[in-house]
Short mmCIF file of C-alpha atoms and ligand atoms in Angstrom, two decimals:
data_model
loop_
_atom_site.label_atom_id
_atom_site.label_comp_id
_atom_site.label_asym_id
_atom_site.label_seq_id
_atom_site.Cartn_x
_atom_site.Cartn_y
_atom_site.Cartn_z
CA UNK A 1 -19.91 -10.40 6.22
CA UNK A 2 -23.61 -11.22 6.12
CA UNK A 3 -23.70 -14.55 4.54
CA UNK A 4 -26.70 -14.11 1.91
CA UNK A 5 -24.28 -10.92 0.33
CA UNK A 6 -20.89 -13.86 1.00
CA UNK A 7 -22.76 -16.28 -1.53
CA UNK A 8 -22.94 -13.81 -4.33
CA UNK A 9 -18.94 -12.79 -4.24
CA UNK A 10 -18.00 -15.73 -6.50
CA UNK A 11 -14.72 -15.75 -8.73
CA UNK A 12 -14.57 -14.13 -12.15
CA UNK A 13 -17.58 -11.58 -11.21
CA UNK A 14 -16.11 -7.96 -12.54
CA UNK A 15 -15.21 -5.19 -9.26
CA UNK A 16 -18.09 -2.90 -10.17
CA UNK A 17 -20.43 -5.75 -9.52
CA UNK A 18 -18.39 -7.13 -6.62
CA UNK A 19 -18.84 -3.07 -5.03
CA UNK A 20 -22.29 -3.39 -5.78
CA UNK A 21 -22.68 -6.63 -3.63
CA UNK A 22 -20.52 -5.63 -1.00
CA UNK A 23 -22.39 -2.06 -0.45
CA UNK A 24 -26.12 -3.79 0.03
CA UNK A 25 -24.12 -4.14 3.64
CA UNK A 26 -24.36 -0.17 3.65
CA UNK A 27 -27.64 0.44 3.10
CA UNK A 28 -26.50 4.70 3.42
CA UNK A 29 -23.91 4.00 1.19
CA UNK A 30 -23.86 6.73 -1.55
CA UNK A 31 -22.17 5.45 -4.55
CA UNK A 32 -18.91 7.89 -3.57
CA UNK A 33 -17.23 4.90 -2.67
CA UNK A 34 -17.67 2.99 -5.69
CA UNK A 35 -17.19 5.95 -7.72
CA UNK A 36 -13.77 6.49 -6.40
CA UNK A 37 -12.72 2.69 -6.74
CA UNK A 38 -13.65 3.07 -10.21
CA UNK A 39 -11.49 6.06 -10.78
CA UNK A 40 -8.58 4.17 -8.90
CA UNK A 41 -8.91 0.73 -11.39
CA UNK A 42 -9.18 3.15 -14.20
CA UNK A 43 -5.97 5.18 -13.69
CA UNK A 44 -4.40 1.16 -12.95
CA UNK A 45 -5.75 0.31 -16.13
CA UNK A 46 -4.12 3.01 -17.90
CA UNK A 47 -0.74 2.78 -15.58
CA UNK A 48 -0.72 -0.99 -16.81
CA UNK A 49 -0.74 -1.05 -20.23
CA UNK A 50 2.17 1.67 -20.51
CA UNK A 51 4.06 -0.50 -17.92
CA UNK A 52 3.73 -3.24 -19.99
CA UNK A 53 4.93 -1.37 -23.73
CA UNK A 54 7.46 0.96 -21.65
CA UNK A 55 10.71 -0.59 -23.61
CA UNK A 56 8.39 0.74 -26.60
CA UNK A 57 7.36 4.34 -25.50
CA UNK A 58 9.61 6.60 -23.70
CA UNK A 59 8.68 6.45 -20.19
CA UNK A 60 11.83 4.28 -19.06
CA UNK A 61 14.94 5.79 -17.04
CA UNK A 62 15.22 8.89 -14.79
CA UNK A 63 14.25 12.75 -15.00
CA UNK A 64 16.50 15.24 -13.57
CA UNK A 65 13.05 16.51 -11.04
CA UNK A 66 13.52 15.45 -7.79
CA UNK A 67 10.81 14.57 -5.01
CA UNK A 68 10.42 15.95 -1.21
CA UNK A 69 12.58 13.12 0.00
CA UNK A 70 15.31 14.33 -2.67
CA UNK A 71 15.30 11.27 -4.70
CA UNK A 72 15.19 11.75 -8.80
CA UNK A 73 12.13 10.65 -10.27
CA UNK A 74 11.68 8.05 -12.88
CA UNK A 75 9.70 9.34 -15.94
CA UNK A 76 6.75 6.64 -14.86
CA UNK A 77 7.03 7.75 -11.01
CA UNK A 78 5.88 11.27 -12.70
CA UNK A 79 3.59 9.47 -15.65
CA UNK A 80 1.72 7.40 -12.78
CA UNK A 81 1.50 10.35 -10.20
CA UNK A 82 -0.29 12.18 -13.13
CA UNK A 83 -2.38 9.63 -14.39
CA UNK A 84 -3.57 8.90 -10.64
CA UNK A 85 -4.19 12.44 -9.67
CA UNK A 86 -6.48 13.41 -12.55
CA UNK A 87 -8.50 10.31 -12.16
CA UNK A 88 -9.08 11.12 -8.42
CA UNK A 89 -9.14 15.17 -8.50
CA UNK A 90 -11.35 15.47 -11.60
CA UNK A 91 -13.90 12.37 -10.94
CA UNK A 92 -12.63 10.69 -7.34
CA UNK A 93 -15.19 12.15 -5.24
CA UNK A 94 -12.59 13.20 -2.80
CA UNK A 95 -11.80 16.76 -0.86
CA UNK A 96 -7.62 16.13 -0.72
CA UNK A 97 -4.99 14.32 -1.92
CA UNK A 98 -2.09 13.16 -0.67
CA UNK A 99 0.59 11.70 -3.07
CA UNK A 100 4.25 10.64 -1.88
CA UNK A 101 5.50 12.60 -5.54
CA UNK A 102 3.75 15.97 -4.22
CA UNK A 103 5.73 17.72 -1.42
CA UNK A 104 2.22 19.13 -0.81
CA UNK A 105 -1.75 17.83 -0.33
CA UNK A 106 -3.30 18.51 -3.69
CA UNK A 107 -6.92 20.40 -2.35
CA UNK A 108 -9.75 19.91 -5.05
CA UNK A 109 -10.73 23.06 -5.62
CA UNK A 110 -14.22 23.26 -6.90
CA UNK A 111 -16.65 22.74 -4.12
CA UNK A 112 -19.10 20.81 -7.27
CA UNK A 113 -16.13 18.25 -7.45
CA UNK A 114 -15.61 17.66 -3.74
CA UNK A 115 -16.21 15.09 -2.06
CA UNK A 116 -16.08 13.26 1.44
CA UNK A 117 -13.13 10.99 0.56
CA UNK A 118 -9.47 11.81 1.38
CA UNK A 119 -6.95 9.60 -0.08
CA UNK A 120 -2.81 8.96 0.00
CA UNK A 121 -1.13 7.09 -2.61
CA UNK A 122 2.26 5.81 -3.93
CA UNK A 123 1.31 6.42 -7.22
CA UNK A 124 4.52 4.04 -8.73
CA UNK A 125 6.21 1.36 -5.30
CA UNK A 126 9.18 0.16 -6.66
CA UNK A 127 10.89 3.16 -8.80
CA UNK A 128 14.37 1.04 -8.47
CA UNK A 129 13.11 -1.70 -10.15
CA UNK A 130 11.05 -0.16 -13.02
CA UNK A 131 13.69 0.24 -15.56
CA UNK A 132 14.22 -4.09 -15.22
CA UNK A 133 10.63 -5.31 -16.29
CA UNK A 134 10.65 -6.29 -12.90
CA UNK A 135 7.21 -5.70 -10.66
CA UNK A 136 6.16 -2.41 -9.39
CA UNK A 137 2.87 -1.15 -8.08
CA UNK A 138 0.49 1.59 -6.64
CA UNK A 139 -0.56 2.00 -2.75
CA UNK A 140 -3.81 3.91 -1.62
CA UNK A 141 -5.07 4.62 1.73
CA UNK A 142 -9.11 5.95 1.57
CA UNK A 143 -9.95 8.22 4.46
CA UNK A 144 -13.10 9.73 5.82
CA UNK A 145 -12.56 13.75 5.82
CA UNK A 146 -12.60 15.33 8.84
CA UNK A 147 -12.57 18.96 8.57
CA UNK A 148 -16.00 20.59 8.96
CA UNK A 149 -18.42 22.44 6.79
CA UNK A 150 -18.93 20.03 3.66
CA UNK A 151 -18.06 20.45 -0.03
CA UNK A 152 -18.49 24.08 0.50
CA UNK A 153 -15.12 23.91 2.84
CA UNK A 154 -11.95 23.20 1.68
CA UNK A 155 -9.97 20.45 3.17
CA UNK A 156 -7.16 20.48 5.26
CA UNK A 157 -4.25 18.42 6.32
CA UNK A 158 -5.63 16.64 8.90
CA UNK A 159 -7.76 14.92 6.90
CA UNK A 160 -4.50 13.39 5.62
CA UNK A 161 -2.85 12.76 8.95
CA UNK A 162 -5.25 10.10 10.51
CA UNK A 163 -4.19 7.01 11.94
CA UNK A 164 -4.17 4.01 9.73
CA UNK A 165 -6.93 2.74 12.42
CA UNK A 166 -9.34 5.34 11.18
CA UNK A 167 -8.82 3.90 7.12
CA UNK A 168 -12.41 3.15 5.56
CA UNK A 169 -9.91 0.99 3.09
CA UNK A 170 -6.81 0.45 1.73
CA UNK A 171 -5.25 -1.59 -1.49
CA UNK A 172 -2.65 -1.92 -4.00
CA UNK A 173 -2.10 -2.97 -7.06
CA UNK A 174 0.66 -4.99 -8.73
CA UNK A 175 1.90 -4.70 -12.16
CA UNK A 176 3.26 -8.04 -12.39
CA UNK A 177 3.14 -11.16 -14.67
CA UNK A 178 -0.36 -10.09 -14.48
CA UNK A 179 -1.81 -6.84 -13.16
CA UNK A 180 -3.70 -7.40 -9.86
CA UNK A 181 -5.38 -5.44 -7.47
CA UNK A 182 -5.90 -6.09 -3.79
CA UNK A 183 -8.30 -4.19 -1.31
CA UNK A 184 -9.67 -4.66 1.87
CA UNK A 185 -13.08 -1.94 2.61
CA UNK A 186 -12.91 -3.45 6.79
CA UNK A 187 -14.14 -6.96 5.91
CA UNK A 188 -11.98 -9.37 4.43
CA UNK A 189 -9.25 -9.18 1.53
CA UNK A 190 -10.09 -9.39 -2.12
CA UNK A 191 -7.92 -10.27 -5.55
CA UNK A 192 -8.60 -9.12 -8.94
CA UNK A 193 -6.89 -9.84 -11.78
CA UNK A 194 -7.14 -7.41 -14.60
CA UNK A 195 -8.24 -9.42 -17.66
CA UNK A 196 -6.78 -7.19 -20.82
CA UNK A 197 -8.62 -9.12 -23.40
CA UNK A 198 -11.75 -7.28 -22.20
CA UNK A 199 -10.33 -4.30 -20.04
CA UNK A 200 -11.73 -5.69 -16.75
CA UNK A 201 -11.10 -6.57 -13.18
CA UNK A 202 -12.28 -9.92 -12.45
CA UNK A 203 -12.46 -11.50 -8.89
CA UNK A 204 -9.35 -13.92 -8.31
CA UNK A 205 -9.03 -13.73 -4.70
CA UNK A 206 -12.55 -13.78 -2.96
CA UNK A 207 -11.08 -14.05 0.29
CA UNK A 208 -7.11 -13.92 1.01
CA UNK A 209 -5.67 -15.17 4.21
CA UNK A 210 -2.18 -15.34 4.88
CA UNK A 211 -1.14 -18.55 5.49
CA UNK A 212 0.77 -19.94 8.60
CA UNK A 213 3.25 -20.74 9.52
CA UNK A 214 4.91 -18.49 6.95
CA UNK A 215 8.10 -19.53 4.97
CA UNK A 216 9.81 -16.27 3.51
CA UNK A 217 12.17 -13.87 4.90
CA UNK A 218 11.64 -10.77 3.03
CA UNK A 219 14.56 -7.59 3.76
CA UNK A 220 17.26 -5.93 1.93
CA UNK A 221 20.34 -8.06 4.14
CA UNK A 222 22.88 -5.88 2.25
CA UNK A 223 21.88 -3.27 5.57
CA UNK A 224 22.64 -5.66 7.67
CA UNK A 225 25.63 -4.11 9.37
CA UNK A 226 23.64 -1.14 10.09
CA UNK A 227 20.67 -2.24 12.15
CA UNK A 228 20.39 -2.43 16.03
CA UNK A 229 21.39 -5.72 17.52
CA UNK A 230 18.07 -7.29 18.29
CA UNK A 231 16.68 -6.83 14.32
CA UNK A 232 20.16 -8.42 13.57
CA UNK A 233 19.25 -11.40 15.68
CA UNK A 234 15.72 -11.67 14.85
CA UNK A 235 16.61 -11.72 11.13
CA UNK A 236 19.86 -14.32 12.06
CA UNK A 237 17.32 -16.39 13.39
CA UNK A 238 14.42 -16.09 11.34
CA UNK A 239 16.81 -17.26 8.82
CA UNK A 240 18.68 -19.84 10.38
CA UNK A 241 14.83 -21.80 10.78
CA UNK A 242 14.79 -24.43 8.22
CA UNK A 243 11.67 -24.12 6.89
CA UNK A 244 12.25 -20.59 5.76
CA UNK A 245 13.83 -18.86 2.39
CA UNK A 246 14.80 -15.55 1.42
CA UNK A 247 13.35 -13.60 -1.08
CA UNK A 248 13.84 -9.89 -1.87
CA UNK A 249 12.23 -7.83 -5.14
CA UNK A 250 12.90 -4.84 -3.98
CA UNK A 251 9.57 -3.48 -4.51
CA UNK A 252 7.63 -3.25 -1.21
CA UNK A 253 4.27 -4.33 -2.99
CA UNK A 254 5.36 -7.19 -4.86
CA UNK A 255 7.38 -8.35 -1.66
CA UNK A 256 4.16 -7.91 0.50
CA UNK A 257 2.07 -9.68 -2.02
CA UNK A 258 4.09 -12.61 -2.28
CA UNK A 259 3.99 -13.18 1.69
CA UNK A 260 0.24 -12.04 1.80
CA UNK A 261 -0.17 -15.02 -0.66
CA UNK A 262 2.56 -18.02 0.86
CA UNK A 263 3.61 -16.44 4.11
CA UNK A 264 6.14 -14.83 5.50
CA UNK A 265 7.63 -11.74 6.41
CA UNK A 266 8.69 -8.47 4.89
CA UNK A 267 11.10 -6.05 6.73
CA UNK A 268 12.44 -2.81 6.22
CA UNK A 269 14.38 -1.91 9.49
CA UNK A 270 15.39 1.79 10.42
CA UNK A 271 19.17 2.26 10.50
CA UNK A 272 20.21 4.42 13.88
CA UNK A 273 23.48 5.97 12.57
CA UNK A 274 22.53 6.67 8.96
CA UNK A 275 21.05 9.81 8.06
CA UNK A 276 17.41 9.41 5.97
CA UNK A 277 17.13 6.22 7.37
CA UNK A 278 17.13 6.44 11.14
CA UNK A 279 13.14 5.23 11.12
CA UNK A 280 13.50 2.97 8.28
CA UNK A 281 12.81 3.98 4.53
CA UNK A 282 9.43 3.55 3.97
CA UNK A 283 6.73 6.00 4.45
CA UNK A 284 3.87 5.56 6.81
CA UNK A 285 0.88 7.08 5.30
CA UNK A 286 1.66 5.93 1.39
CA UNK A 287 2.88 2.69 2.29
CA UNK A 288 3.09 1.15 5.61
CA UNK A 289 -0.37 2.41 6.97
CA UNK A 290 -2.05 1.09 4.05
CA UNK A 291 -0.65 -2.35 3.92
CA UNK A 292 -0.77 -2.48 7.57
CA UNK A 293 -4.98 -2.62 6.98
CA UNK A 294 -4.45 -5.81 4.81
CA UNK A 295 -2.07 -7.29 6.67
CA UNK A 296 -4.23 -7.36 9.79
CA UNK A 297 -7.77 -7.79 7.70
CA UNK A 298 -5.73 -11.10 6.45
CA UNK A 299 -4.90 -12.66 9.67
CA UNK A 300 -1.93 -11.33 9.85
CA UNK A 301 0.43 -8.01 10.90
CA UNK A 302 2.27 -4.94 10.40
CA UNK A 303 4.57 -3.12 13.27
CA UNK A 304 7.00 -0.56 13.67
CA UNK A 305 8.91 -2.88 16.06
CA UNK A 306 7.11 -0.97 19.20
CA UNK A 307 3.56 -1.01 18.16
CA UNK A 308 0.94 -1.80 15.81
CA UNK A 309 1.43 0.58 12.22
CA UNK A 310 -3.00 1.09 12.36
CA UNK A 311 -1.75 3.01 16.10
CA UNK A 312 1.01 5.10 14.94
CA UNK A 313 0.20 9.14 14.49
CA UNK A 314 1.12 10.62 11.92
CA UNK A 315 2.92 13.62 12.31
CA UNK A 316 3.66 14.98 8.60
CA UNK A 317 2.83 13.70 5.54
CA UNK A 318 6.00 12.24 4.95
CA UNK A 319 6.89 10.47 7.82
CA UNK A 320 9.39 7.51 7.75
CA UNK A 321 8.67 4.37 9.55
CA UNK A 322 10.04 0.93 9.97
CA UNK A 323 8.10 -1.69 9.07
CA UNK A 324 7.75 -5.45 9.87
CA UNK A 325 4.88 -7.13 7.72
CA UNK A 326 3.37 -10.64 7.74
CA UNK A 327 2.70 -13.78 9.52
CA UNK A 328 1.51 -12.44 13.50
CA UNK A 329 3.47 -14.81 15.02
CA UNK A 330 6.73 -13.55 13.08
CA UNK A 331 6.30 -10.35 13.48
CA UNK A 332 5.60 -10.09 17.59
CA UNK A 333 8.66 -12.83 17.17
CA UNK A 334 10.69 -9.48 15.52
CA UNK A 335 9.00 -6.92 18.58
CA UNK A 336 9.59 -9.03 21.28
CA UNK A 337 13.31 -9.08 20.30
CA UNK A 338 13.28 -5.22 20.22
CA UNK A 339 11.31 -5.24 23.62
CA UNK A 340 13.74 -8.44 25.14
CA UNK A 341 16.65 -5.66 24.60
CA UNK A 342 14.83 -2.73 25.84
CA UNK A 343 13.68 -4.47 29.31
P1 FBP B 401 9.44 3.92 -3.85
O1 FBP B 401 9.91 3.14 -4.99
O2 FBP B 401 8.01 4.24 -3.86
O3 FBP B 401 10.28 5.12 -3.58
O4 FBP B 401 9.50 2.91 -2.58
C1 FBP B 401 10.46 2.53 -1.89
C2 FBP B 401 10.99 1.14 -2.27
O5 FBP B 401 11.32 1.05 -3.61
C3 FBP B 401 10.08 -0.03 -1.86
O6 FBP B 401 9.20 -0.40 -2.86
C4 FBP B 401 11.10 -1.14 -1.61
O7 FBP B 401 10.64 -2.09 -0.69
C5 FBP B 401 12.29 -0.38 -1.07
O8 FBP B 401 12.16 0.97 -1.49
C6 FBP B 401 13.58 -0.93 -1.61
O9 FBP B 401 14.61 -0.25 -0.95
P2 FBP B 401 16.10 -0.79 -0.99
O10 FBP B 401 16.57 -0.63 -2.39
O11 FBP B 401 16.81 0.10 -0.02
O12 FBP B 401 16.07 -2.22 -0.55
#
């Protein structure tokens, strides 16, 4: 980052001035970009304050809808997927949208509204938790669109199914103790906490790096019996090291953010013989891909055990991956394991 632009990105300046900074490094930048950030804090904004009055309201518990991957949907899975979608469709500046509640790409139809943006999100990480006041949060994943012909054309699928490599960027945002949101546009990661007394952003983070060496273990042990026998010894003896802990949430972003922030690492392991879960849980283009770009714009890294997440193809949109997030050295620790039994 050119250092005269580095100066100005001090704490406590709001995210449509920290945008403004940041694009003087894109001198063709258009304003999409910032337009459809804005749209994205918005809908957070909105997302945030029923999360925090949702004993209140009646947005707790489950519906009896279920989504593509046959799970029921929690009344704020639907209330966030909603909220997100009109922000982005109506005002986004994007051509397609992929949403891991939507069995299918949502096209914007009116070529006036189109724009050159495609985008994936987990509109509400963390359904189990939501009914528990415990922290859940939104993914996104900002593409370049790749079909040709313009806002005249409609968009097509594969300007959903790029690589993570190809993201322009990628963030999340945590409705925690405080609401936060975290992004990376290529060039370092940035925090903002959302100050509610004035309905703002503000810059908390101006430049996160995970630390290392890292010092939590991060996965759902209760699988244990069900993973292959090299993730079963890299986990014994990540855990066995005595400057590690455990610590599991349950929802991936507030897992990932923790490590992002102290270290660690965050695994969600496929399971070979059980059905659903042979290549893990989590999905690739609303959640791994994503936090794969932050992991690796912090110093650190995201795998599927084999490769790097940013490599991996998508196929569908709602492809299944396992994941291994944090600290580099832990997680080539976890794939040279796998590769150790392979050889
Ligand atoms: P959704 O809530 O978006 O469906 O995400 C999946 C998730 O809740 C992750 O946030 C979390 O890491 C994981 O599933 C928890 O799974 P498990 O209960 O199997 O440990």
């Amino acid at each position: 980052m050119d250092e005269e632009i580095a100066r100005h990105i001090k704490k406590g300046i709001d995210l449509r001035r920290h945008i403004a900074i940041t694009q003087r490094e894109h001198p063709q930048a258009t304003g999409e970009f910032s337009q459809l950030l804005g749209q994205i804090t918005l809908a957070a904004k909105i997302v945030s304050r029923e999360i925090n009055r949702a004993g209140l309201g009646d947005i707790l518990g489950k519906t009896d809808e279920e989504n593509v991957y046959g799970e029921r949907q929690a009344r704020l899975d639907l209330y966030a997927n909603a909220v997100f979608t009109r922000a982005l469709i109506h005002n986004g500046g994007i051509c397609i949208l992929g949403s891991e509640e939507e069995s299918d790409p949502i096209q914007v139809r009116k070529p006036e509204l189109r724009g050159k943006y495609a985008v994936t999100i987990d509109p509400l990480d963390g359904s189990s938790n939501i009914d528990y006041n415990v922290s859940v949060g939104t993914i996104f994943g900002i593409y370049r669109r790749q079909t040709e012909g313009g806002p005249q054309t409609k968009a097509s699928l594969k300007d959903l199914l790029q690589p993570g490599r190809d993201l322009v960027a990628a963030g999340y945002v945590v409705y925690g103790s405080s609401t936060m949101l975290v992004y990376t546009a290529g060039d370092r990661v940035f925090g903002f906490t959302l100050d509610s007394s004035i309905g703002e952003f503000l810059l908390s983070y101006p430049n996160i790096r995970i630390p290392s060496p890292g010092g939590y273990l991060s996965v759902n042990e209760s699988y244990f019996k069900n993973w292959s026998p090299p993730v079963r010894e890299a986990v014994k003896e990540i855990r066995d090291r005595d400057d590690y802990s455990s610590r599991y949430i349950g929802s991936m972003v507030a897992d990932f953010h923790r490590n992002l922030l102290s270290g660690g690492i965050f695994l969600y392991p496929p399971e070979p013989e059980v059905p659903g879960k042979r290549s893990g849980k989590l999905r690739l283009l609303y959640e791994a891909a994503p936090m794969a770009m932050i992991a690796s714009q912090a110093g650190g890294r995201a795998s599927n055990g084999k490769k790097d997440i940013l490599d991996v193809e998508p196929d569908n949109l709602h492809d299944r991956t396992p994941f291994y997030s944090g600290n580099r050295e832990d997680v080539e620790f976890v794939e040279n394991k796998i590769k150790s039994w392979e050889d």
